[in-house]
mmCIF file of C-alpha atoms in Angstrom:
data_model
loop_
_atom_site.group_PDB
_atom_site.id
_atom_site.type_symbol
_atom_site.label_atom_id
_atom_site.label_comp_id
_atom_site.label_asym_id
_atom_site.label_seq_id
_atom_site.Cartn_x
_atom_site.Cartn_y
_atom_site.Cartn_z
ATOM 1 C CA MET A 23 0.000 0.000 0.000
ATOM 2 C CA SER A 24 1.557 3.293 -1.077
ATOM 3 C CA VAL A 25 1.794 6.377 1.084
ATOM 4 C CA ASP A 26 -0.709 8.110 -1.216
ATOM 5 C CA SER A 27 -3.282 5.342 -1.027
ATOM 6 C CA VAL A 28 -2.982 5.204 2.769
ATOM 7 C CA GLU A 29 -3.531 8.951 2.802
ATOM 8 C CA GLN A 30 -6.617 8.667 0.591
ATOM 9 C CA SER A 31 -8.087 5.825 2.619
ATOM 10 C CA LYS A 32 -7.903 7.847 5.823
ATOM 11 C CA ILE A 33 -10.044 10.806 4.730
ATOM 12 C CA GLY A 34 -13.250 11.022 6.766
ATOM 13 C CA ALA A 35 -16.572 10.758 4.883
ATOM 14 C CA PRO A 36 -16.618 13.769 2.497
ATOM 15 C CA SER A 37 -20.398 13.369 2.046
ATOM 16 C CA SER A 38 -20.765 14.817 5.556
ATOM 17 C CA GLY A 39 -19.949 18.274 4.163
ATOM 18 C CA VAL A 40 -17.327 18.755 6.877
ATOM 19 C CA GLU A 41 -14.269 20.875 6.055
ATOM 20 C CA PRO A 42 -11.630 18.882 4.104
ATOM 21 C CA LEU A 43 -8.988 20.101 6.560
ATOM 22 C CA ILE A 44 -10.793 18.397 9.434
ATOM 23 C CA LEU A 45 -11.491 15.203 7.469
ATOM 24 C CA LYS A 46 -7.904 14.905 6.214
ATOM 25 C CA ARG A 47 -6.314 14.949 9.669
ATOM 26 C CA TRP A 48 -5.410 11.557 11.080
ATOM 27 C CA SER A 49 -2.704 10.145 13.351
ATOM 28 C CA PRO A 50 -0.025 8.087 11.584
ATOM 29 C CA ARG A 51 2.867 6.289 13.239
ATOM 30 C CA SER A 52 5.037 6.282 10.100
ATOM 31 C CA PHE A 53 6.987 9.431 9.395
ATOM 32 C CA SER A 54 9.443 10.191 6.603
ATOM 33 C CA ASP A 55 12.906 11.652 7.061
ATOM 34 C CA ARG A 56 11.902 14.939 5.473
ATOM 35 C CA SER A 57 12.430 17.821 7.863
ATOM 36 C CA ILE A 58 9.996 20.675 8.437
ATOM 37 C CA HIS A 59 10.832 24.140 7.135
ATOM 38 C CA PRO A 60 11.170 26.672 9.984
ATOM 39 C CA ASP A 61 8.565 28.941 8.322
ATOM 40 C CA ASP A 62 6.014 26.136 8.411
ATOM 41 C CA LEU A 63 6.912 25.294 11.976
ATOM 42 C CA LYS A 64 6.259 28.891 12.982
ATOM 43 C CA LYS A 65 2.849 28.795 11.319
ATOM 44 C CA VAL A 66 1.686 25.799 13.316
ATOM 45 C CA PHE A 67 2.520 27.488 16.601
ATOM 46 C CA VAL A 68 1.061 30.838 15.553
ATOM 47 C CA ALA A 69 -2.114 28.918 14.643
ATOM 48 C CA ALA A 70 -2.171 27.513 18.194
ATOM 49 C CA SER A 71 -1.945 31.031 19.585
ATOM 50 C CA TRP A 72 -5.263 31.966 17.962
ATOM 51 C CA ALA A 73 -7.188 29.445 20.052
ATOM 52 C CA PRO A 74 -9.740 30.862 22.476
ATOM 53 C CA SER A 75 -9.033 30.482 26.185
ATOM 54 C CA CYS A 76 -10.633 31.372 29.470
ATOM 55 C CA PHE A 77 -9.842 35.073 30.186
ATOM 56 C CA ASN A 78 -7.523 34.879 27.150
ATOM 57 C CA GLU A 79 -4.969 33.349 29.509
ATOM 58 C CA GLN A 80 -3.376 31.281 26.716
ATOM 59 C CA PRO A 81 -2.249 28.708 29.302
ATOM 60 C CA TRP A 82 -0.504 26.472 26.739
ATOM 61 C CA ARG A 83 3.245 26.002 26.497
ATOM 62 C CA PHE A 84 5.126 23.898 23.939
ATOM 63 C CA ILE A 85 8.571 22.338 24.364
ATOM 64 C CA VAL A 86 9.930 21.568 20.949
ATOM 65 C CA GLY A 87 12.584 19.026 19.968
ATOM 66 C CA HIS A 88 14.025 18.116 16.575
ATOM 67 C CA ARG A 89 15.458 14.711 15.793
ATOM 68 C CA GLY A 90 19.130 14.801 16.634
ATOM 69 C CA ASP A 91 18.891 17.362 19.426
ATOM 70 C CA ALA A 92 18.934 16.763 23.176
ATOM 71 C CA ILE A 93 15.345 17.957 23.691
ATOM 72 C CA PHE A 94 14.040 15.399 21.201
ATOM 73 C CA ASP A 95 15.945 12.635 23.002
ATOM 74 C CA ARG A 96 14.584 13.704 26.361
ATOM 75 C CA ILE A 97 11.024 13.703 25.024
ATOM 76 C CA VAL A 98 11.545 10.198 23.596
ATOM 77 C CA ASP A 99 12.943 9.147 26.954
ATOM 78 C CA ALA A 100 9.736 10.299 28.682
ATOM 79 C CA LEU A 101 7.507 8.303 26.300
ATOM 80 C CA ILE A 102 6.056 4.993 27.425
ATOM 81 C CA GLY A 103 5.997 1.665 25.549
ATOM 82 C CA PHE A 104 5.870 1.425 21.782
ATOM 83 C CA ASN A 105 5.513 5.203 21.423
ATOM 84 C CA LYS A 106 9.253 5.361 22.101
ATOM 85 C CA GLN A 107 10.000 3.418 18.908
ATOM 86 C CA TRP A 108 7.779 4.942 16.259
ATOM 87 C CA ALA A 109 7.868 8.493 17.627
ATOM 88 C CA GLY A 110 11.649 8.403 17.547
ATOM 89 C CA SER A 111 11.469 8.348 13.751
ATOM 90 C CA ALA A 112 9.458 11.576 13.510
ATOM 91 C CA PRO A 113 11.433 14.701 12.577
ATOM 92 C CA MET A 114 9.876 16.603 15.460
ATOM 93 C CA LEU A 115 8.377 15.984 18.871
ATOM 94 C CA PHE A 116 6.828 18.413 21.270
ATOM 95 C CA LEU A 117 5.398 18.350 24.756
ATOM 96 C CA THR A 118 2.463 20.448 25.909
ATOM 97 C CA ALA A 119 2.072 21.940 29.372
ATOM 98 C CA ALA A 120 -0.786 24.017 30.816
ATOM 99 C CA LYS A 121 -0.668 26.772 33.422
ATOM 100 C CA LYS A 122 -2.840 25.860 36.412
ATOM 101 C CA THR A 123 -3.504 29.416 37.577
ATOM 102 C CA PHE A 124 -4.614 32.665 35.997
ATOM 103 C CA SER A 125 -1.830 35.200 35.507
ATOM 104 C CA ARG A 126 -4.201 38.092 36.246
ATOM 105 C CA ASP A 127 -4.825 37.132 39.892
ATOM 106 C CA GLY A 128 -3.163 33.785 40.655
ATOM 107 C CA SER A 129 -6.534 32.048 41.108
ATOM 108 C CA PRO A 130 -6.802 28.389 40.027
ATOM 109 C CA SER A 131 -8.122 27.641 36.531
ATOM 110 C CA GLU A 132 -10.334 24.686 35.729
ATOM 111 C CA PHE A 133 -9.819 25.245 32.011
ATOM 112 C CA HIS A 134 -6.078 25.120 31.442
ATOM 113 C CA ILE A 135 -5.996 21.544 30.147
ATOM 114 C CA HIS A 136 -9.197 21.988 28.125
ATOM 115 C CA ASP A 137 -7.852 25.155 26.530
ATOM 116 C CA THR A 138 -4.485 23.537 25.806
ATOM 117 C CA GLY A 139 -6.465 20.849 23.980
ATOM 118 C CA ILE A 140 -8.125 23.572 21.892
ATOM 119 C CA ALA A 141 -4.777 25.197 21.066
ATOM 120 C CA SER A 142 -3.324 21.797 20.139
ATOM 121 C CA ALA A 143 -6.271 21.267 17.791
ATOM 122 C CA MET A 144 -5.611 24.572 15.999
ATOM 123 C CA LEU A 145 -1.983 23.507 15.690
ATOM 124 C CA ILE A 146 -2.693 20.068 14.220
ATOM 125 C CA LEU A 147 -5.160 21.460 11.684
ATOM 126 C CA GLN A 148 -2.639 24.087 10.589
ATOM 127 C CA ALA A 149 -0.099 21.264 10.265
ATOM 128 C CA THR A 150 -2.592 19.342 8.109
ATOM 129 C CA ALA A 151 -3.004 22.398 5.882
ATOM 130 C CA LEU A 152 0.760 22.378 5.341
ATOM 131 C CA GLY A 153 0.838 18.702 4.349
ATOM 132 C CA LEU A 154 2.144 17.637 7.742
ATOM 133 C CA HIS A 155 0.824 14.942 10.024
ATOM 134 C CA THR A 156 0.620 14.827 13.784
ATOM 135 C CA HIS A 157 0.067 12.124 16.354
ATOM 136 C CA GLY A 158 -0.822 12.885 19.963
ATOM 137 C CA MET A 159 0.511 10.627 22.678
ATOM 138 C CA ALA A 160 -1.001 10.092 26.083
ATOM 139 C CA GLY A 161 1.616 7.496 26.948
ATOM 140 C CA ILE A 162 4.154 9.721 28.643
ATOM 141 C CA ASP A 163 5.796 9.534 32.040
ATOM 142 C CA LYS A 164 4.716 12.957 33.252
ATOM 143 C CA SER A 165 7.052 13.041 36.272
ATOM 144 C CA LYS A 166 9.989 12.189 34.040
ATOM 145 C CA ALA A 167 8.973 14.899 31.569
ATOM 146 C CA ARG A 168 8.544 17.432 34.366
ATOM 147 C CA GLU A 169 11.979 16.638 35.726
ATOM 148 C CA ALA A 170 13.711 16.530 32.335
ATOM 149 C CA PHE A 171 12.472 20.011 31.431
ATOM 150 C CA ALA A 172 12.218 21.574 34.899
ATOM 151 C CA ILE A 173 8.515 22.234 34.361
ATOM 152 C CA PRO A 174 7.289 24.224 37.395
ATOM 153 C CA GLU A 175 4.551 22.895 39.674
ATOM 154 C CA ASP A 176 2.256 25.668 38.440
ATOM 155 C CA PHE A 177 1.973 23.784 35.124
ATOM 156 C CA ASP A 178 0.383 20.436 34.303
ATOM 157 C CA VAL A 179 2.218 18.278 31.789
ATOM 158 C CA CYS A 180 -0.446 17.509 29.182
ATOM 159 C CA ALA A 181 0.570 15.443 26.169
ATOM 160 C CA ALA A 182 3.332 14.670 23.690
ATOM 161 C CA TRP A 183 2.954 15.058 19.936
ATOM 162 C CA ALA A 184 4.918 13.828 16.943
ATOM 163 C CA MET A 185 4.871 15.918 13.767
ATOM 164 C CA GLY A 186 6.261 15.333 10.298
ATOM 165 C CA TYR A 187 5.534 14.116 6.776
ATOM 166 C CA LEU A 188 3.949 10.746 6.185
ATOM 167 C CA GLY A 189 6.306 7.787 5.827
ATOM 168 C CA ASP A 190 6.105 4.227 4.538
ATOM 169 C CA PRO A 191 3.485 2.258 6.510
ATOM 170 C CA ASP A 192 5.292 -0.988 5.681
ATOM 171 C CA ALA A 193 8.244 0.146 7.751
ATOM 172 C CA LEU A 194 6.112 -0.328 10.894
ATOM 173 C CA PRO A 195 5.974 -3.642 12.756
ATOM 174 C CA GLU A 196 2.632 -5.330 13.354
ATOM 175 C CA PRO A 197 0.081 -4.608 14.801
ATOM 176 C CA TYR A 198 0.917 -0.976 13.940
ATOM 177 C CA ARG A 199 1.301 -1.658 10.229
ATOM 178 C CA ALA A 200 -2.257 -2.964 10.065
ATOM 179 C CA LEU A 201 -3.528 -0.047 12.185
ATOM 180 C CA GLU A 202 -1.804 2.399 9.858
ATOM 181 C CA LYS A 203 -3.732 0.975 6.899
ATOM 182 C CA GLY A 204 -6.968 0.230 8.735
ATOM 183 C CA ALA A 205 -10.300 2.038 8.549
ATOM 184 C CA ARG A 206 -11.052 4.926 10.896
ATOM 185 C CA SER A 207 -14.122 4.813 13.084
ATOM 186 C CA ARG A 208 -16.158 7.438 14.865
ATOM 187 C CA LYS A 209 -19.321 7.399 16.953
ATOM 188 C CA PRO A 210 -22.546 8.423 15.207
ATOM 189 C CA LEU A 211 -24.120 11.693 16.413
ATOM 190 C CA GLU A 212 -26.769 9.826 18.423
ATOM 191 C CA GLU A 213 -24.094 8.616 20.805
ATOM 192 C CA PHE A 214 -22.678 11.987 21.784
ATOM 193 C CA VAL A 215 -25.104 14.814 20.884
ATOM 194 C CA PHE A 216 -27.989 14.859 23.327
ATOM 195 C CA ASN A 217 -31.115 16.741 24.241
ATOM 196 C CA ALA A 218 -31.586 15.114 27.627
ATOM 197 C CA TRP A 219 -28.704 12.930 28.861
ATOM 198 C CA GLU A 220 -28.213 10.012 26.489
ATOM 199 C CA THR A 221 -31.285 11.055 24.518
ATOM 200 C CA PRO A 222 -30.130 11.759 20.945
ATOM 201 C CA ALA A 223 -30.613 15.346 19.782
ATOM 202 C CA ILE A 224 -33.079 15.774 16.942
ATOM 203 C CA PHE A 225 -31.764 17.732 13.950
ATOM 204 C CA GLY A 226 -34.722 19.272 12.125
ATOM 205 C CA VAL A 227 -37.942 17.408 11.439
ATOM 206 C CA MET B 9 -19.478 50.123 13.551
ATOM 207 C CA SER B 10 -21.236 47.685 11.228
ATOM 208 C CA VAL B 11 -21.322 43.941 11.721
ATOM 209 C CA ASP B 12 -19.115 43.557 8.639
ATOM 210 C CA SER B 13 -16.476 45.954 9.831
ATOM 211 C CA VAL B 14 -16.381 44.310 13.264
ATOM 212 C CA GLU B 15 -15.915 40.990 11.479
ATOM 213 C CA GLN B 16 -13.068 42.366 9.357
ATOM 214 C CA SER B 17 -11.340 43.951 12.315
ATOM 215 C CA LYS B 18 -11.240 40.661 14.195
ATOM 216 C CA ILE B 19 -9.296 38.613 11.644
ATOM 217 C CA GLY B 20 -5.905 37.532 12.997
ATOM 218 C CA ALA B 21 -2.783 38.732 11.146
ATOM 219 C CA PRO B 22 -3.057 37.206 7.631
ATOM 220 C CA SER B 23 0.658 37.857 7.050
ATOM 221 C CA SER B 24 1.333 34.937 9.400
ATOM 222 C CA GLY B 25 0.300 32.522 6.653
ATOM 223 C CA VAL B 26 -2.033 30.768 9.074
ATOM 224 C CA GLU B 27 -5.213 29.200 7.656
ATOM 225 C CA PRO B 28 -7.977 31.809 7.159
ATOM 226 C CA LEU B 29 -10.390 29.510 9.004
ATOM 227 C CA ILE B 30 -8.270 29.713 12.150
ATOM 228 C CA LEU B 31 -7.690 33.473 11.830
ATOM 229 C CA LYS B 32 -11.377 34.237 11.245
ATOM 230 C CA ARG B 33 -12.606 32.539 14.411
ATOM 231 C CA TRP B 34 -13.289 34.839 17.310
ATOM 232 C CA SER B 35 -15.702 34.951 20.247
ATOM 233 C CA PRO B 36 -18.479 37.532 19.936
ATOM 234 C CA ARG B 37 -21.159 38.269 22.501
ATOM 235 C CA SER B 38 -23.624 39.694 19.987
ATOM 236 C CA PHE B 39 -25.721 37.208 18.085
ATOM 237 C CA SER B 40 -28.453 37.789 15.532
ATOM 238 C CA ASP B 41 -31.901 36.196 15.594
ATOM 239 C CA ARG B 42 -31.152 34.061 12.564
ATOM 240 C CA SER B 43 -31.520 30.375 13.368
ATOM 241 C CA ILE B 44 -29.093 27.650 12.282
ATOM 242 C CA HIS B 45 -30.147 25.193 9.603
ATOM 243 C CA PRO B 46 -30.255 21.608 10.939
ATOM 244 C CA ASP B 47 -27.898 20.446 8.158
ATOM 245 C CA ASP B 48 -25.280 22.937 9.285
ATOM 246 C CA LEU B 49 -25.793 21.983 12.891
ATOM 247 C CA LYS B 50 -25.137 18.353 12.049
ATOM 248 C CA LYS B 51 -21.916 19.319 10.272
ATOM 249 C CA VAL B 52 -20.469 21.047 13.309
ATOM 250 C CA PHE B 53 -21.002 17.996 15.489
ATOM 251 C CA VAL B 54 -19.753 15.565 12.844
ATOM 252 C CA ALA B 55 -16.638 17.760 12.627
ATOM 253 C CA ALA B 56 -16.186 17.347 16.400
ATOM 254 C CA SER B 57 -16.358 13.579 15.994
ATOM 255 C CA TRP B 58 -13.238 13.582 13.782
ATOM 256 C CA ALA B 59 -11.062 14.884 16.604
ATOM 257 C CA PRO B 60 -8.297 12.577 17.821
ATOM 258 C CA SER B 61 -8.623 11.146 21.325
ATOM 259 C CA CYS B 62 -6.716 8.848 23.631
ATOM 260 C CA PHE B 63 -7.521 5.226 22.598
ATOM 261 C CA ASN B 64 -10.145 6.769 20.265
ATOM 262 C CA GLU B 65 -12.396 6.955 23.322
ATOM 263 C CA GLN B 66 -14.212 10.049 21.981
ATOM 264 C CA PRO B 67 -15.008 11.072 25.568
ATOM 265 C CA TRP B 68 -16.934 14.203 24.554
ATOM 266 C CA ARG B 69 -20.690 14.645 24.943
ATOM 267 C CA PHE B 70 -22.762 17.667 23.878
ATOM 268 C CA ILE B 71 -26.105 18.741 25.325
ATOM 269 C CA VAL B 72 -27.788 20.997 22.827
ATOM 270 C CA GLY B 73 -30.445 23.626 23.430
ATOM 271 C CA HIS B 74 -32.225 25.991 21.030
ATOM 272 C CA ARG B 75 -33.638 29.330 22.090
ATOM 273 C CA GLY B 76 -37.193 28.751 23.150
ATOM 274 C CA ASP B 77 -36.742 25.188 24.374
ATOM 275 C CA ALA B 78 -36.385 23.959 27.944
ATOM 276 C CA ILE B 79 -32.797 22.762 27.482
ATOM 277 C CA PHE B 80 -31.693 26.216 26.360
ATOM 278 C CA ASP B 81 -33.337 27.757 29.419
ATOM 279 C CA ARG B 82 -31.669 25.271 31.739
ATOM 280 C CA ILE B 83 -28.255 26.000 30.213
ATOM 281 C CA VAL B 84 -28.844 29.754 30.647
ATOM 282 C CA ASP B 85 -29.863 29.071 34.230
ATOM 283 C CA ALA B 86 -26.522 27.332 34.885
ATOM 284 C CA LEU B 87 -24.499 30.267 33.506
ATOM 285 C CA ILE B 88 -22.846 32.693 35.891
ATOM 286 C CA GLY B 89 -22.866 36.499 35.801
ATOM 287 C CA PHE B 90 -23.164 38.508 32.611
ATOM 288 C CA ASN B 91 -22.932 35.333 30.475
ATOM 289 C CA LYS B 92 -26.576 34.787 31.382
ATOM 290 C CA GLN B 93 -27.577 37.966 29.578
ATOM 291 C CA TRP B 94 -25.701 37.938 26.309
ATOM 292 C CA ALA B 95 -25.735 34.159 25.856
ATOM 293 C CA GLY B 96 -29.497 34.156 26.196
ATOM 294 C CA SER B 97 -29.707 36.008 22.878
ATOM 295 C CA ALA B 98 -27.809 33.309 20.949
ATOM 296 C CA PRO B 99 -29.950 30.932 18.867
ATOM 297 C CA MET B 100 -28.166 27.949 20.347
ATOM 298 C CA LEU B 101 -26.308 26.941 23.466
ATOM 299 C CA PHE B 102 -24.589 23.707 24.275
ATOM 300 C CA LEU B 103 -22.814 22.163 27.223
ATOM 301 C CA THR B 104 -19.836 19.844 26.952
ATOM 302 C CA ALA B 105 -19.135 16.914 29.250
ATOM 303 C CA ALA B 106 -16.199 14.471 29.243
ATOM 304 C CA LYS B 107 -16.116 10.814 30.276
ATOM 305 C CA LYS B 108 -13.629 10.263 33.093
ATOM 306 C CA THR B 109 -12.936 6.599 32.388
ATOM 307 C CA PHE B 110 -12.076 4.500 29.350
ATOM 308 C CA SER B 111 -14.950 2.422 28.017
ATOM 309 C CA ARG B 112 -12.604 -0.430 27.099
ATOM 310 C CA ASP B 113 -11.590 -1.267 30.662
ATOM 311 C CA GLY B 114 -13.067 1.279 33.072
ATOM 312 C CA SER B 115 -9.636 2.698 33.941
ATOM 313 C CA PRO B 116 -9.383 6.437 34.678
ATOM 314 C CA SER B 117 -8.410 8.780 31.832
ATOM 315 C CA GLU B 118 -6.214 11.820 32.274
ATOM 316 C CA PHE B 119 -7.113 13.062 28.816
ATOM 317 C CA HIS B 120 -10.895 13.334 28.754
ATOM 318 C CA ILE B 121 -11.006 17.106 29.298
ATOM 319 C CA HIS B 122 -8.045 17.733 27.000
ATOM 320 C CA ASP B 123 -9.628 15.657 24.242
ATOM 321 C CA THR B 124 -13.015 17.340 24.710
ATOM 322 C CA GLY B 125 -11.155 20.609 24.172
ATOM 323 C CA ILE B 126 -9.783 19.228 20.899
ATOM 324 C CA ALA B 127 -13.235 18.103 19.740
ATOM 325 C CA SER B 128 -14.689 21.501 20.678
ATOM 326 C CA ALA B 129 -11.989 23.138 18.561
ATOM 327 C CA MET B 130 -12.911 21.055 15.511
ATOM 328 C CA LEU B 131 -16.521 22.057 16.111
ATOM 329 C CA ILE B 132 -15.872 25.790 16.355
ATOM 330 C CA LEU B 133 -13.714 25.817 13.230
ATOM 331 C CA GLN B 134 -16.391 23.954 11.285
ATOM 332 C CA ALA B 135 -18.878 26.516 12.594
ATOM 333 C CA THR B 136 -16.579 29.295 11.349
ATOM 334 C CA ALA B 137 -16.470 27.647 7.913
ATOM 335 C CA LEU B 138 -20.274 27.823 7.837
ATOM 336 C CA GLY B 139 -20.343 31.534 8.695
ATOM 337 C CA LEU B 140 -21.285 30.853 12.305
ATOM 338 C CA HIS B 141 -19.675 32.194 15.439
ATOM 339 C CA THR B 142 -19.085 30.539 18.767
ATOM 340 C CA HIS B 143 -18.202 31.735 22.234
ATOM 341 C CA GLY B 144 -16.974 29.400 24.952
ATOM 342 C CA MET B 145 -17.960 30.088 28.527
ATOM 343 C CA ALA B 146 -16.090 28.993 31.605
ATOM 344 C CA GLY B 147 -18.544 30.825 33.852
ATOM 345 C CA ILE B 148 -20.951 27.993 34.543
ATOM 346 C CA ASP B 149 -22.246 26.522 37.773
ATOM 347 C CA LYS B 150 -21.132 22.958 37.124
ATOM 348 C CA SER B 151 -23.164 21.417 39.972
ATOM 349 C CA LYS B 152 -26.281 23.134 38.705
ATOM 350 C CA ALA B 153 -25.596 21.920 35.163
ATOM 351 C CA ARG B 154 -24.945 18.390 36.393
ATOM 352 C CA GLU B 155 -28.213 18.367 38.312
ATOM 353 C CA ALA B 156 -30.260 20.006 35.552
ATOM 354 C CA PHE B 157 -29.209 17.386 33.004
ATOM 355 C CA ALA B 158 -28.651 14.384 35.293
ATOM 356 C CA ILE B 159 -25.038 14.154 34.136
ATOM 357 C CA PRO B 160 -23.559 11.010 35.726
ATOM 358 C CA GLU B 161 -20.573 11.166 38.094
ATOM 359 C CA ASP B 162 -18.487 9.363 35.475
ATOM 360 C CA PHE B 163 -18.504 12.586 33.425
ATOM 361 C CA ASP B 164 -16.921 15.968 34.111
ATOM 362 C CA VAL B 165 -18.946 19.014 33.107
ATOM 363 C CA CYS B 166 -16.527 20.985 30.904
ATOM 364 C CA ALA B 167 -17.800 24.194 29.327
ATOM 365 C CA ALA B 168 -20.771 25.958 27.803
ATOM 366 C CA TRP B 169 -20.781 27.382 24.288
ATOM 367 C CA ALA B 170 -23.008 29.820 22.440
ATOM 368 C CA MET B 171 -23.342 29.474 18.671
ATOM 369 C CA GLY B 172 -25.060 31.573 16.022
ATOM 370 C CA TYR B 173 -24.667 34.331 13.451
ATOM 371 C CA LEU B 174 -23.064 37.625 14.339
ATOM 372 C CA GLY B 175 -25.356 40.348 15.671
ATOM 373 C CA ASP B 176 -25.214 44.096 16.185
ATOM 374 C CA PRO B 177 -22.358 44.992 18.570
ATOM 375 C CA ASP B 178 -24.157 48.194 19.547
ATOM 376 C CA ALA B 179 -26.914 46.136 21.137
ATOM 377 C CA LEU B 180 -24.465 45.143 23.893
ATOM 378 C CA PRO B 181 -24.067 47.204 27.062
ATOM 379 C CA GLU B 182 -20.632 48.489 28.061
ATOM 380 C CA PRO B 183 -17.973 47.238 28.720
ATOM 381 C CA TYR B 184 -18.970 44.415 26.352
ATOM 382 C CA ARG B 185 -19.713 46.745 23.442
ATOM 383 C CA ALA B 186 -16.148 48.060 23.563
ATOM 384 C CA LEU B 187 -14.737 44.528 23.924
ATOM 385 C CA GLU B 188 -16.743 43.419 20.900
ATOM 386 C CA LYS B 189 -15.110 46.117 18.793
ATOM 387 C CA GLY B 190 -11.676 45.993 20.425
ATOM 388 C CA ALA B 191 -8.427 44.556 19.083
ATOM 389 C CA ARG B 192 -7.512 40.937 19.705
ATOM 390 C CA SER B 193 -4.230 40.073 21.377
ATOM 391 C CA ARG B 194 -2.108 36.969 21.505
ATOM 392 C CA LYS B 195 1.251 36.117 23.034
ATOM 393 C CA PRO B 196 4.245 36.104 20.697
ATOM 394 C CA LEU B 197 5.858 32.699 20.051
ATOM 395 C CA GLU B 198 8.747 33.472 22.423
ATOM 396 C CA GLU B 199 6.353 33.363 25.350
ATOM 397 C CA PHE B 200 4.973 29.882 24.797
ATOM 398 C CA VAL B 201 7.211 27.867 22.418
ATOM 399 C CA PHE B 202 10.328 26.752 24.244
ATOM 400 C CA ASN B 203 13.480 24.734 23.856
ATOM 401 C CA ALA B 204 14.338 24.609 27.520
ATOM 402 C CA TRP B 205 11.649 25.879 29.934
ATOM 403 C CA GLU B 206 10.995 29.565 29.280
ATOM 404 C CA THR B 207 13.825 29.656 26.739
ATOM 405 C CA PRO B 208 12.302 30.662 23.399
ATOM 406 C CA ALA B 209 12.570 28.061 20.637
ATOM 407 C CA ILE B 210 14.711 29.092 17.684
ATOM 408 C CA PHE B 211 13.066 28.718 14.288
ATOM 409 C CA GLY B 212 15.774 28.286 11.670
ATOM 410 C CA VAL B 213 18.875 30.447 11.568
#
């Protein structure tokens, strides 16, 4: 299966009328060697900055490593399990962290992780627009990451992300090779859009 | 100031090369009476479904109210402060909730709120693509919302959102009228993209 046919097979149902940018985004584990131009890299982070956040706090922080540098190696080191292997082949890895308190008065925020998720979403869609792919990883040793990067207690370590251009799916070991070529699945609206709790919302008549 | 000129003034710096969809999204408080076509409403929630999530759990749930129905009124009732006033003029409000545990094995998730943020971001960008506007609200009484909608303990109440078409900014009282017409601000990259902690990342040479 070629890189192009994998790419095509991953596009979410276009008949839904959803934006192509949103339907084209998926999470590969195979990345090519091609590096990311600094101008493109800037764009993905500027895109993140335009996310909305509670009191416009912009609680998100990104720690960025490139393959071959010490930051990249430390991010890989903080990854758990198989993530360590495939993510190590991406040209870029970054960690996200979220500020627990509001800068304006030091009061605790309940939205810092939520809003960092929103900013990460802006980032990954901008990456998609530039022909890049991203893959978020929950499997990180957060204490290790905190220690490796001296992340202060006032920040939660959120997630790790790999970013780069799509690589050869056949370079992956199983079961990841099959996953890379497999169909995507999502819940139908009835399962997550409600009127009353767990009562599907009605769209029109 | 006309609705169109407010709209124009809110677009993030196009010179950044960031996707217009991301730059066009902002959070108004003035909404027009125009209702949202059910087909468009479906699209925004389908867009949310294509968000990535840890183990593809898709932990997000949306409770959707339309102005004039009981759900809408109950969401308004759970809002805090001035949100109650302006949000009540939107044609649509919805609440987000996030499942705390993984369906596959019942283990706790640390990513449910983060991933609900990502799904909300897909939703608001799809809304932007359809000419709609959204405004997220942190100011909600979460206990009241939980009780009003019988949201189970296994879910965290996340945020409330207003969605609709842009309305007349001059219909807002101050200070919200001025905010509606004011400039947007975002941190420069140096303040949130790091190599080492709080050391700005270098993009190229």
